[in-house]
Structure formats: C-alpha cells, structure tokens
PDB file of C-alpha atoms in Angstrom:
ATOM      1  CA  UNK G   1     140.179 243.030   0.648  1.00  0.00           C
ATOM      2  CA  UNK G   2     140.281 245.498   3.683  1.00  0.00           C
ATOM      3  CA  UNK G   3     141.806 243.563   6.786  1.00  0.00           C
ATOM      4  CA  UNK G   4     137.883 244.284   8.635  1.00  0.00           C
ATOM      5  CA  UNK G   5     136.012 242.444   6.349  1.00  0.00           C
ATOM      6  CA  UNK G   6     138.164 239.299   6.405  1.00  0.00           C
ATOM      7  CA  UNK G   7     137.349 236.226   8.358  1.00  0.00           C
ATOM      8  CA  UNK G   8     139.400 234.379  10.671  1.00  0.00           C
ATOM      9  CA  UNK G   9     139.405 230.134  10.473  1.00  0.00           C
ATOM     10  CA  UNK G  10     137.232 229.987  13.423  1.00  0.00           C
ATOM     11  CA  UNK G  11     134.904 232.188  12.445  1.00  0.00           C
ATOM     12  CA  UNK G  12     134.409 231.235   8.985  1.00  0.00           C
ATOM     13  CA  UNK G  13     133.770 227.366  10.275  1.00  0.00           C
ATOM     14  CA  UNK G  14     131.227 228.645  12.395  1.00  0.00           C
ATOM     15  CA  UNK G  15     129.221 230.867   9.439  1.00  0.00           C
ATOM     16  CA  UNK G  16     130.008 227.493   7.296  1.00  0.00           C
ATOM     17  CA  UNK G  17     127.953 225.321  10.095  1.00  0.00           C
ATOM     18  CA  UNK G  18     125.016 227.728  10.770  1.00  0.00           C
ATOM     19  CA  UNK G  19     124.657 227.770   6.904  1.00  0.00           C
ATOM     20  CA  UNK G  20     124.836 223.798   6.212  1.00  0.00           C
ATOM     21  CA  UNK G  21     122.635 223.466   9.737  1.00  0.00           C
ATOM     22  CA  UNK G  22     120.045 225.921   8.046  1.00  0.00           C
ATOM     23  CA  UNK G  23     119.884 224.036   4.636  1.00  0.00           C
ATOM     24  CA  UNK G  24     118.559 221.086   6.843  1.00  0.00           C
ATOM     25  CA  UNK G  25     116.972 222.817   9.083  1.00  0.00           C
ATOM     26  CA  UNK G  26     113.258 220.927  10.074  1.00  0.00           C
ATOM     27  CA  UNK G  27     114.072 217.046   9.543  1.00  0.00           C
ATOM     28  CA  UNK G  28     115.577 215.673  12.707  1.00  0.00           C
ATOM     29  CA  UNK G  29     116.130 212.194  13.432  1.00  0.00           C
ATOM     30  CA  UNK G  30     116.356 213.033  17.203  1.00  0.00           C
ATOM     31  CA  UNK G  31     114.814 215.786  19.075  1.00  0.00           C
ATOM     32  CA  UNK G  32     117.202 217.872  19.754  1.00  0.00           C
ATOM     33  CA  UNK G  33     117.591 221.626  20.061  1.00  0.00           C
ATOM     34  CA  UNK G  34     119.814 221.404  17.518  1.00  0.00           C
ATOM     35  CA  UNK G  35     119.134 222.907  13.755  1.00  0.00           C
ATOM     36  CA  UNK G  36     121.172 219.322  12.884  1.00  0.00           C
ATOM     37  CA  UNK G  37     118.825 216.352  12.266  1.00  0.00           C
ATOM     38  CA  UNK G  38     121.450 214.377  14.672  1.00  0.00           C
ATOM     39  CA  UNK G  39     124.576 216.092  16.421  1.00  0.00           C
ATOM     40  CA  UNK G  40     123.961 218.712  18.621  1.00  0.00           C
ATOM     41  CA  UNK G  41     125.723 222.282  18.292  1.00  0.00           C
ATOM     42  CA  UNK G  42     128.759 221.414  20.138  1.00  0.00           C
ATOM     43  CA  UNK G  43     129.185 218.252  18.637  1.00  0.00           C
ATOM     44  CA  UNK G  44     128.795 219.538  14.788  1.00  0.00           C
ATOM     45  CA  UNK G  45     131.709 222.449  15.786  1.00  0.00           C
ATOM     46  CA  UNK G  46     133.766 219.086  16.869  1.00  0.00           C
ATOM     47  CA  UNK G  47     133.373 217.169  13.789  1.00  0.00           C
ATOM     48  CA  UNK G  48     133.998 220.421  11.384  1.00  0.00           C
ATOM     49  CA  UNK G  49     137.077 221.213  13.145  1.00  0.00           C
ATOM     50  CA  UNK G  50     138.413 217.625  12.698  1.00  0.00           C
ATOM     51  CA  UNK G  51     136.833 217.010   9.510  1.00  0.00           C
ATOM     52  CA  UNK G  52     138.959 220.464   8.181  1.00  0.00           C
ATOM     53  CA  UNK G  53     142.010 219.082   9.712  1.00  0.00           C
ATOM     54  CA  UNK G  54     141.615 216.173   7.543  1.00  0.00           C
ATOM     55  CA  UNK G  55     140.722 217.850   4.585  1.00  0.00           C
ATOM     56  CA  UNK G  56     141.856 221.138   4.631  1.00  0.00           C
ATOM     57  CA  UNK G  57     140.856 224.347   2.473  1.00  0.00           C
ATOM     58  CA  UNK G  58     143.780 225.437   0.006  1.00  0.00           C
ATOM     59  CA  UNK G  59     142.448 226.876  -3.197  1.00  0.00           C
ATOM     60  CA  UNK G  60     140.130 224.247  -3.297  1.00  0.00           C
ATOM     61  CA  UNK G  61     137.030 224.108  -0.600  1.00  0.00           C
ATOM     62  CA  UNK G  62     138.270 222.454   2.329  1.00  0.00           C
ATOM     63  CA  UNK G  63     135.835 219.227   4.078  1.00  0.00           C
ATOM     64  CA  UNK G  64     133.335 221.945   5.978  1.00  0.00           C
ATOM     65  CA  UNK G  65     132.798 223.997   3.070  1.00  0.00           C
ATOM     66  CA  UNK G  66     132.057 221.111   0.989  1.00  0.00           C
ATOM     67  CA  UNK G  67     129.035 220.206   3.110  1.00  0.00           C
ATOM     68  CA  UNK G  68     130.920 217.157   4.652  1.00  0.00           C
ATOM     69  CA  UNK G  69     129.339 217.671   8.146  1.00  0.00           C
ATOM     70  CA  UNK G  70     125.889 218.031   7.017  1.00  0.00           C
ATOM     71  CA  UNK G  71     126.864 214.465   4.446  1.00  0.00           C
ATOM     72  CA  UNK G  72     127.853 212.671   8.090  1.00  0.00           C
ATOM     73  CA  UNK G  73     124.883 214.451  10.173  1.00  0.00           C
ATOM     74  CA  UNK G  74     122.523 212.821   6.969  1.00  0.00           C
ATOM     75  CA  UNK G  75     124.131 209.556   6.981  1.00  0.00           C
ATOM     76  CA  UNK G  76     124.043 209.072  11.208  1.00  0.00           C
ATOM     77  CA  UNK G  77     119.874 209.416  10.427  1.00  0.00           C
ATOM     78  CA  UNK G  78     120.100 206.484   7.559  1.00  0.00           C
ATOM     79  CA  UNK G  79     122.443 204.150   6.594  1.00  0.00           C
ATOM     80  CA  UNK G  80     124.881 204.616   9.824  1.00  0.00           C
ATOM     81  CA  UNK G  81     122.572 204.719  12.338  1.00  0.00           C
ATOM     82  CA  UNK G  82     124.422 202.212  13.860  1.00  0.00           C
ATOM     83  CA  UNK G  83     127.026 204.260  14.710  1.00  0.00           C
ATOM     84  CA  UNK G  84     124.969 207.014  16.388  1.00  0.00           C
ATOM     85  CA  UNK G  85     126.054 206.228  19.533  1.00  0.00           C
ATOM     86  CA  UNK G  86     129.742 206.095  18.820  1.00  0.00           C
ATOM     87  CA  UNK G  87     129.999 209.807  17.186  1.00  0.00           C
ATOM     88  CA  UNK G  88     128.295 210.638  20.417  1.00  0.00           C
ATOM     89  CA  UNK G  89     130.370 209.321  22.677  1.00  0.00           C
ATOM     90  CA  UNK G  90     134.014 209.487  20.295  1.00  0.00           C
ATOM     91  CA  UNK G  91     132.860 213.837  20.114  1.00  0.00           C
ATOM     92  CA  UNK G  92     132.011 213.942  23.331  1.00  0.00           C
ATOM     93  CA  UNK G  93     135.644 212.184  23.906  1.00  0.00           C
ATOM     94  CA  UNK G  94     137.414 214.565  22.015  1.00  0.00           C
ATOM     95  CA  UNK G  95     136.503 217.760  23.655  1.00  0.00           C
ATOM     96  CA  UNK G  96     137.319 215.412  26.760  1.00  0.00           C
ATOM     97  CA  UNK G  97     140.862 214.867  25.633  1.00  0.00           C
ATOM     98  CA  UNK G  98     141.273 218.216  24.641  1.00  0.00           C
ATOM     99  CA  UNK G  99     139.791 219.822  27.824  1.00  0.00           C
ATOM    100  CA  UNK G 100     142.400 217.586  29.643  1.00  0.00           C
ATOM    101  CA  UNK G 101     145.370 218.277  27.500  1.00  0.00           C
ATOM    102  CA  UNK G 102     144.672 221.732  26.346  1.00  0.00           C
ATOM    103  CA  UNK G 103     141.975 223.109  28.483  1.00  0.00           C
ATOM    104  CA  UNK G 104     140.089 224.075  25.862  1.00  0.00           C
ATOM    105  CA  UNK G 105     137.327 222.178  23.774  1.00  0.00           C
ATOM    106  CA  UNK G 106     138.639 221.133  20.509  1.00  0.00           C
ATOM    107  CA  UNK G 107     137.053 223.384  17.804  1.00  0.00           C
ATOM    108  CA  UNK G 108     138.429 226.418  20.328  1.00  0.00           C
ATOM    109  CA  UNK G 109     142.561 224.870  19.538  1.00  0.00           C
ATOM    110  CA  UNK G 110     145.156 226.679  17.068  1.00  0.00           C
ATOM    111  CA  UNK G 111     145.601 224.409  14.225  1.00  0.00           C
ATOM    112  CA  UNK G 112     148.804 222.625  15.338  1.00  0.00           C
ATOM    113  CA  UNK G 113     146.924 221.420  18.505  1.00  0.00           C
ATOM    114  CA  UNK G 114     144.125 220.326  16.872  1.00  0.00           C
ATOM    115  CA  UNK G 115     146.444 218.190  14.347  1.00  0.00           C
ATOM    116  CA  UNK G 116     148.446 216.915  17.450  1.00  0.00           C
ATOM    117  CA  UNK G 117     145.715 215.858  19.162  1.00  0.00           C
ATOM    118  CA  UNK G 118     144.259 214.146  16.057  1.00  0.00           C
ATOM    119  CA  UNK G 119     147.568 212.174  15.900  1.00  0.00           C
ATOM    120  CA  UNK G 120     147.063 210.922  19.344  1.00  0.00           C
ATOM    121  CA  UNK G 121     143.386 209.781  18.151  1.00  0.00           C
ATOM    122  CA  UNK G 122     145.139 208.326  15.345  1.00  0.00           C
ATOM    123  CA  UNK G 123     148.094 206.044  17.109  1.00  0.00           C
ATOM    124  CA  UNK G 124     144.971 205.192  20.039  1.00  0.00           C
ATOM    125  CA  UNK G 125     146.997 206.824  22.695  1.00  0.00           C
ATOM    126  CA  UNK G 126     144.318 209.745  23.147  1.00  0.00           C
ATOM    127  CA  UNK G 127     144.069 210.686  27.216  1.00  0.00           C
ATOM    128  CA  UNK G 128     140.560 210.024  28.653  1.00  0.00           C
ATOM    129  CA  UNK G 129     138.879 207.513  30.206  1.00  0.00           C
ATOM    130  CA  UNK G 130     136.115 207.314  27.350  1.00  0.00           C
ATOM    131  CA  UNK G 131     138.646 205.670  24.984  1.00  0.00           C
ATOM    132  CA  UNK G 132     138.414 203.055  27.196  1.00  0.00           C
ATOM    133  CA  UNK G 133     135.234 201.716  25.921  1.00  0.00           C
ATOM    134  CA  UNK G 134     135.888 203.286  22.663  1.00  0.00           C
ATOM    135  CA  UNK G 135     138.759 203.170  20.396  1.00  0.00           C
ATOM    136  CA  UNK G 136     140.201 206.335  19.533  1.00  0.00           C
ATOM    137  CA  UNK G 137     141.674 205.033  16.804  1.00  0.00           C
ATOM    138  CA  UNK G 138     138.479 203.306  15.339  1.00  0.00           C
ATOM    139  CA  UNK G 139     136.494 206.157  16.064  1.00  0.00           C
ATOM    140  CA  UNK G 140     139.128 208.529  14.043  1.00  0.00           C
ATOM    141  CA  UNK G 141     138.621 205.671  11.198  1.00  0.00           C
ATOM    142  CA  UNK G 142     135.324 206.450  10.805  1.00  0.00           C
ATOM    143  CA  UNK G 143     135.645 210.099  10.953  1.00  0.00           C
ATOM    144  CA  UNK G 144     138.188 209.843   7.607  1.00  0.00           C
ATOM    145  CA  UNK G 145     136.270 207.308   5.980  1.00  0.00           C
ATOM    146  CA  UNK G 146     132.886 209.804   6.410  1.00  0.00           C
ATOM    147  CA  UNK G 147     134.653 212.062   5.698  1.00  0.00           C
ATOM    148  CA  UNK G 148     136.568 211.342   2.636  1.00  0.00           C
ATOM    149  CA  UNK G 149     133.089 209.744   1.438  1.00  0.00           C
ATOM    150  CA  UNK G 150     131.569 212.743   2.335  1.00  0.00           C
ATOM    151  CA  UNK G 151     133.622 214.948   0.105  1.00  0.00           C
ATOM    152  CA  UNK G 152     134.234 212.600  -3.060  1.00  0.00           C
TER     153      UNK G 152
END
C-alpha cells in the first residue's frame, strides 16, 4: 500500500463514525443536529475514542469498527434511556478532564493519553468538577459494560 493512501487512527475513527452515523441516519430520539439518533457529533468522537481504547483493533475489528457506538447511540433511545443523561454529562466530563489535563478534547489525544486518562476514570480520581455529581468510575462502568455488550 503506497504511504498516501493509508489512514492514520484518527482519521480512520472519524470515516468509521460518519459511516455508522449514516446507516442511522433519519430516526432520532432527540432533535439534534446530529446524524446520531442521541449523541451529538462531539460526543459520538468521545465515546469511539474510548470505546477503541477499550477494545482495540489488532487483526480483528476493533469496538468502532464493529458498530459499537452506533449499538450504545441505539440502546440510549430504548432500553437505557435512563441513562441518557449520564452519557451526556460523563462525555461532556471527559473532554472536561482532558481539556484540563491535556488541553485538548479527548478524541484529539495520542493513544497513551487517552489510556492514562481512562485509568484516572477508572480508579475515580478523574480532575473536574463534573465528577462531582457523577462518578467517573461508574460512568467508565457503563461505558465497558456497553461496550463489551455492544461488541459480543
């Protein structure tokens, strides 16, 4: 493969997002000016980057390219609409945390400070004062749980 035509991380989870958005695009449980029927654009690049942290592509496809955003995005309009409100917020939290650490959103960090940060999410000692109403650790909970049901 000639060096031009290959595609970094970054950009492949972006081509990976527009494509999964598009498959959906049309039922929206929120009205958004999103293509997603629930997360907005910024909040779907948040969840791919962590949800690829947590499963990463090797051989196999990785969490993104399995459709494991879309499954979550699906799920927040049905069965876990309960939780709407804390993917919102724990997202929005993690851009927060990474703005304040990094000073860059999340889906915009190399690899090993996405995977740091996702350890501090993890252990619950995640800087911002968002986590203060919301676990980090819960919220990263559900991430992996969606996430692992998403791609099984």
């Amino acid at each position: 493969m000639q060096p031009s035509l290959r595609l970094n991380r970054r950009a492949f989870l972006q081509a990976a997002l527009t494509a999964a958005a598009a498959a959906g695009a049309g039922v929206a449980c929120s009205r958004n000016e999103s293509p997603w029927r629930f997360f907005t654009i910024d909040e779907a690049r948040v969840l791919a980057s962590m949800v690829d942290q947590i499963i990463p592509p090797d051989q196999d496809a990785g969490a993104v390219w399995a459709g494991v955003v879309n499954y979550i995005d699906r799920q927040l309009c049905g069965p876990y609409q309960s939780l709407q409100m804390v993917y919102r917020q724990g997202l929005g939290a993690v851009d927060q945390a990474s703005h304040s650490v990094h000073g860059r959103v999340f889906a915009d960090l190399e690899s090993h400070q996405q995977i740091e940060l996702l350890h501090r999410l993890e252990e619950g000692k995640a800087p911002t004062a968002v986590w203060k109403q919301l676990s980090s650790a819960e919220f990263f909970g559900y991430v992996v749980d969606h996430t692992m049901q998403g791609f099984y």
